[in-house]
Amino acid sequence: MSLMDTIRKSAPGRAIWRTPRRVTDRDRAAAHWGSFLLHIYPVRMRREQISFRWSWFLGVASMVLFGSLIASGIYLMFFYVPSPSTAYGDIIFLQTKVAFGQYIRNIHRWSAHLMVLAVAAHMARMFYRGAYKPPREFNWIVGVVLLVLTLLLSFTGYLLPWDQLAYWAVTIGTSMTEFVPFIGGTVGGMLLGGTEVGAQTLLRFYVLHVAVLPTLLVGIIMIHLWRWRKDSMLDMEVASE
Amino acid sequence: MSDDKPTQPSNVRVLGFVEGKPLVGDRKVPEEEDSVMVWPHLLIRHGVVALAVMVFVLGISLFFNAPLKEMANPSVTPNPEKAPWYFAALQELLSRFHPLVAGVLVPGAIIVGLLALPFIDRNPDTRMRNRRIAVATFTIFMVAWIILTLIGFAFRGPNWGWVWPWQEWYGEL
Amino acid sequence: MSEDLDRRHFLARLWTWGLGVMAGAAAWTSWDFLQPVAGQSGGPVATVSPDKIPTDSVLEIPAMRGYLTEIEGATEAIWWKCPHLGCKVPWCETSGQFECPCHGSVYNRKGEYRRGPAPRGMDRFEFTIINGVVVPDTSKIIRGAPAGSPETINEPPKGPECLDPTAG
């Protein structure tokens, strides 16, 4: 009997897991069903759908990268003040004076680029799988929204180091809103908080980057995964008929 | 398989064999359509993917530093000025067409098209060979977009002029 | 019975309307709340006396994000932001025109559209002259004329352009 079995069979273990036995598939299904961490997964899946060539595991790669971004992003927040007079100096300080500061920033930067890549590739792979077809139409739409949110997150984060790369890329990006008919000028002004990229813009992008967009992304990912689980189970019902 | 035939203990007399599946453990060769338990079959794969992705990220972060240019200066525009790589295709279009077309209509059409895709392509078949038009259309758009991204990212230099990336490198990450 | 149902439907509709009003109020509040704050989107900037403004070139004034120039006795305060995508448009001394390195838009000394992907000429600021000093108001923007409008000054490029694609 393994250590985990002993723990599961103890009184606290029974209180947490409720299913001490892990012998038959039925035990495992009961354990899976009763687990908070596993409840985003279906209990069983079709064999072909868990293979590499089905999804290339790009969805789970995106999730892992998002996790890496949250973790490294929280570290960065300890050393960053979103103001034009301090932002650039904070990055220099982080890179030169803080232990592993440069490393954490590298992780955040490369995870962000890779996440954009992984999400886009996930979408392309799911297109070729035909995963936008019934019953998955809605989850495809949710996925497109997630792609847009990922791009917005990456773009708002691009401004925060307040270097030349950031400043002018965001100037170009926000200038495009001016050409949206009717509301473009107003929406551009709301993004910038003025007529050019400045202190207000930095603050607004920071709030979007660390609060608004991550919250939206987490919420919509939950819908995406919940729907994935439901649709996978629907596939099994079709297969067993 | 070695356990096709049940082993016969020597010290007992066999009255007969009952054929059937064992109560525990299913030894038949699984089909693609068969289902398996997510725990452990999918979870172990996800664990391996997670480890591989993290090893890759933590590895490249050791060797490549995130870029940091001079402090933002509103009175000097760098030349060339590059958008982030995922907007490089848009920037390339913007250098050729009116901003209303390249900056609003094209990205708008892409997003609306992707959102409406399940309701445009009503063919329920998911096998590649039965949906050639959909696959060809998507592939053409995707390849065009990748080419535009590469051009904007790596093949554009000062004054948005053409450069060969192996001669001069202006890509920014 | 039908009276009961009517009241129930009436109340249900009332609740729906109530929610709608609240959503509208929330949208309105957020929209106004996030507008740029007055005073943070430019204002009057004191620059130089009009007789210091060149008549064949331009004077860069970083504080007002633009250039001052004089054309046939009239002062012009031109915003340096490219109306294409917002890059700073530098003045090219050798050709005597504004040339944007980002996407190759070119404007004459008055900021009028010459060529390139920009949709209009460069924007200008309204200005007043206070105590003999030109004071442009950077919150009061005069939009440039659309691309294709005829140029009102006759100043063809006087030399090689800075925007030489083979340079660099």
PDB file of N, CA and C in Angstrom, chain C residues 101-131:
ATOM      1  N   PRO C 101       9.257  58.541 -41.616  1.00  0.00           N
ATOM      2  CA  PRO C 101       9.995  57.313 -41.884  1.00  0.00           C
ATOM      3  C   PRO C 101       9.160  56.050 -41.660  1.00  0.00           C
ATOM      4  N   CYS C 102       8.045  56.161 -40.936  1.00  0.00           N
ATOM      5  CA  CYS C 102       7.318  54.944 -40.565  1.00  0.00           C
ATOM      6  C   CYS C 102       6.721  54.261 -41.790  1.00  0.00           C
ATOM      7  N   HIS C 103       5.959  55.013 -42.574  1.00  0.00           N
ATOM      8  CA  HIS C 103       5.338  54.378 -43.733  1.00  0.00           C
ATOM      9  C   HIS C 103       5.476  55.225 -44.989  1.00  0.00           C
ATOM     10  N   GLY C 104       6.353  56.257 -44.939  1.00  0.00           N
ATOM     11  CA  GLY C 104       6.700  56.990 -46.148  1.00  0.00           C
ATOM     12  C   GLY C 104       5.726  58.061 -46.581  1.00  0.00           C
ATOM     13  N   SER C 105       4.942  58.628 -45.651  1.00  0.00           N
ATOM     14  CA  SER C 105       4.087  59.751 -46.041  1.00  0.00           C
ATOM     15  C   SER C 105       4.941  61.013 -46.133  1.00  0.00           C
ATOM     16  N   VAL C 106       4.634  61.867 -47.121  1.00  0.00           N
ATOM     17  CA  VAL C 106       5.413  63.087 -47.347  1.00  0.00           C
ATOM     18  C   VAL C 106       4.455  64.279 -47.408  1.00  0.00           C
ATOM     19  N   TYR C 107       4.873  65.395 -46.749  1.00  0.00           N
ATOM     20  CA  TYR C 107       4.046  66.595 -46.704  1.00  0.00           C
ATOM     21  C   TYR C 107       4.919  67.801 -47.046  1.00  0.00           C
ATOM     22  N   ASN C 108       4.302  68.860 -47.581  1.00  0.00           N
ATOM     23  CA  ASN C 108       5.093  70.057 -47.876  1.00  0.00           C
ATOM     24  C   ASN C 108       5.290  70.891 -46.610  1.00  0.00           C
ATOM     25  N   ARG C 109       5.909  72.065 -46.770  1.00  0.00           N
ATOM     26  CA  ARG C 109       6.287  72.845 -45.591  1.00  0.00           C
ATOM     27  C   ARG C 109       5.072  73.315 -44.791  1.00  0.00           C
ATOM     28  N   LYS C 110       3.930  73.414 -45.445  1.00  0.00           N
ATOM     29  CA  LYS C 110       2.713  73.810 -44.740  1.00  0.00           C
ATOM     30  C   LYS C 110       2.018  72.596 -44.114  1.00  0.00           C
ATOM     31  N   GLY C 111       2.607  71.401 -44.285  1.00  0.00           N
ATOM     32  CA  GLY C 111       2.009  70.190 -43.733  1.00  0.00           C
ATOM     33  C   GLY C 111       0.962  69.590 -44.639  1.00  0.00           C
ATOM     34  N   GLU C 112       0.893  70.068 -45.888  1.00  0.00           N
ATOM     35  CA  GLU C 112      -0.134  69.550 -46.798  1.00  0.00           C
ATOM     36  C   GLU C 112       0.326  68.227 -47.423  1.00  0.00           C
ATOM     37  N   TYR C 113      -0.649  67.364 -47.647  1.00  0.00           N
ATOM     38  CA  TYR C 113      -0.357  66.012 -48.127  1.00  0.00           C
ATOM     39  C   TYR C 113       0.305  66.029 -49.496  1.00  0.00           C
ATOM     40  N   ARG C 114       1.388  65.255 -49.629  1.00  0.00           N
ATOM     41  CA  ARG C 114       2.026  65.134 -50.930  1.00  0.00           C
ATOM     42  C   ARG C 114       1.885  63.709 -51.461  1.00  0.00           C
ATOM     43  N   ARG C 115       2.340  62.726 -50.696  1.00  0.00           N
ATOM     44  CA  ARG C 115       2.143  61.334 -51.118  1.00  0.00           C
ATOM     45  C   ARG C 115       2.263  60.406 -49.907  1.00  0.00           C
ATOM     46  N   GLY C 116       2.029  59.113 -50.143  1.00  0.00           N
ATOM     47  CA  GLY C 116       2.156  58.144 -49.066  1.00  0.00           C
ATOM     48  C   GLY C 116       0.798  57.648 -48.585  1.00  0.00           C
ATOM     49  N   PRO C 117       0.789  56.752 -47.589  1.00  0.00           N
ATOM     50  CA  PRO C 117      -0.473  56.125 -47.155  1.00  0.00           C
ATOM     51  C   PRO C 117      -1.324  56.999 -46.239  1.00  0.00           C
ATOM     52  N   ALA C 118      -0.861  58.200 -45.864  1.00  0.00           N
ATOM     53  CA  ALA C 118      -1.647  59.031 -44.939  1.00  0.00           C
ATOM     54  C   ALA C 118      -2.964  59.445 -45.592  1.00  0.00           C
ATOM     55  N   PRO C 119      -4.039  59.554 -44.799  1.00  0.00           N
ATOM     56  CA  PRO C 119      -5.343  59.912 -45.369  1.00  0.00           C
ATOM     57  C   PRO C 119      -5.548  61.416 -45.517  1.00  0.00           C
ATOM     58  N   ARG C 120      -4.692  62.248 -44.872  1.00  0.00           N
ATOM     59  CA  ARG C 120      -4.898  63.703 -44.944  1.00  0.00           C
ATOM     60  C   ARG C 120      -3.578  64.394 -44.642  1.00  0.00           C
ATOM     61  N   GLY C 121      -3.590  65.728 -44.790  1.00  0.00           N
ATOM     62  CA  GLY C 121      -2.405  66.500 -44.448  1.00  0.00           C
ATOM     63  C   GLY C 121      -2.200  66.546 -42.948  1.00  0.00           C
ATOM     64  N   MET C 122      -1.027  67.073 -42.525  1.00  0.00           N
ATOM     65  CA  MET C 122      -0.738  67.136 -41.091  1.00  0.00           C
ATOM     66  C   MET C 122      -1.693  68.096 -40.402  1.00  0.00           C
ATOM     67  N   ASP C 123      -2.030  67.780 -39.136  1.00  0.00           N
ATOM     68  CA  ASP C 123      -2.929  68.632 -38.363  1.00  0.00           C
ATOM     69  C   ASP C 123      -2.158  69.860 -37.859  1.00  0.00           C
ATOM     70  N   ARG C 124      -2.904  70.939 -37.633  1.00  0.00           N
ATOM     71  CA  ARG C 124      -2.280  72.153 -37.108  1.00  0.00           C
ATOM     72  C   ARG C 124      -2.967  72.565 -35.806  1.00  0.00           C
ATOM     73  N   PHE C 125      -2.310  73.448 -35.056  1.00  0.00           N
ATOM     74  CA  PHE C 125      -2.888  73.967 -33.817  1.00  0.00           C
ATOM     75  C   PHE C 125      -3.387  75.389 -34.050  1.00  0.00           C
ATOM     76  N   GLU C 126      -4.488  75.728 -33.373  1.00  0.00           N
ATOM     77  CA  GLU C 126      -4.871  77.131 -33.297  1.00  0.00           C
ATOM     78  C   GLU C 126      -3.855  77.849 -32.416  1.00  0.00           C
ATOM     79  N   PHE C 127      -3.596  79.102 -32.718  1.00  0.00           N
ATOM     80  CA  PHE C 127      -2.652  79.822 -31.860  1.00  0.00           C
ATOM     81  C   PHE C 127      -3.069  81.273 -31.727  1.00  0.00           C
ATOM     82  N   THR C 128      -2.561  81.916 -30.680  1.00  0.00           N
ATOM     83  CA  THR C 128      -2.765  83.347 -30.482  1.00  0.00           C
ATOM     84  C   THR C 128      -1.384  83.956 -30.271  1.00  0.00           C
ATOM     85  N   ILE C 129      -1.307  85.261 -30.369  1.00  0.00           N
ATOM     86  CA  ILE C 129      -0.033  85.936 -30.090  1.00  0.00           C
ATOM     87  C   ILE C 129      -0.223  86.763 -28.840  1.00  0.00           C
ATOM     88  N   ILE C 130       0.477  86.373 -27.779  1.00  0.00           N
ATOM     89  CA  ILE C 130       0.345  87.041 -26.485  1.00  0.00           C
ATOM     90  C   ILE C 130       1.701  87.644 -26.137  1.00  0.00           C
ATOM     91  N   ASN C 131       1.728  88.948 -25.901  1.00  0.00           N
ATOM     92  CA  ASN C 131       2.962  89.664 -25.556  1.00  0.00           C
ATOM     93  C   ASN C 131       4.063  89.401 -26.577  1.00  0.00           C
TER      94      ASN C 131
END
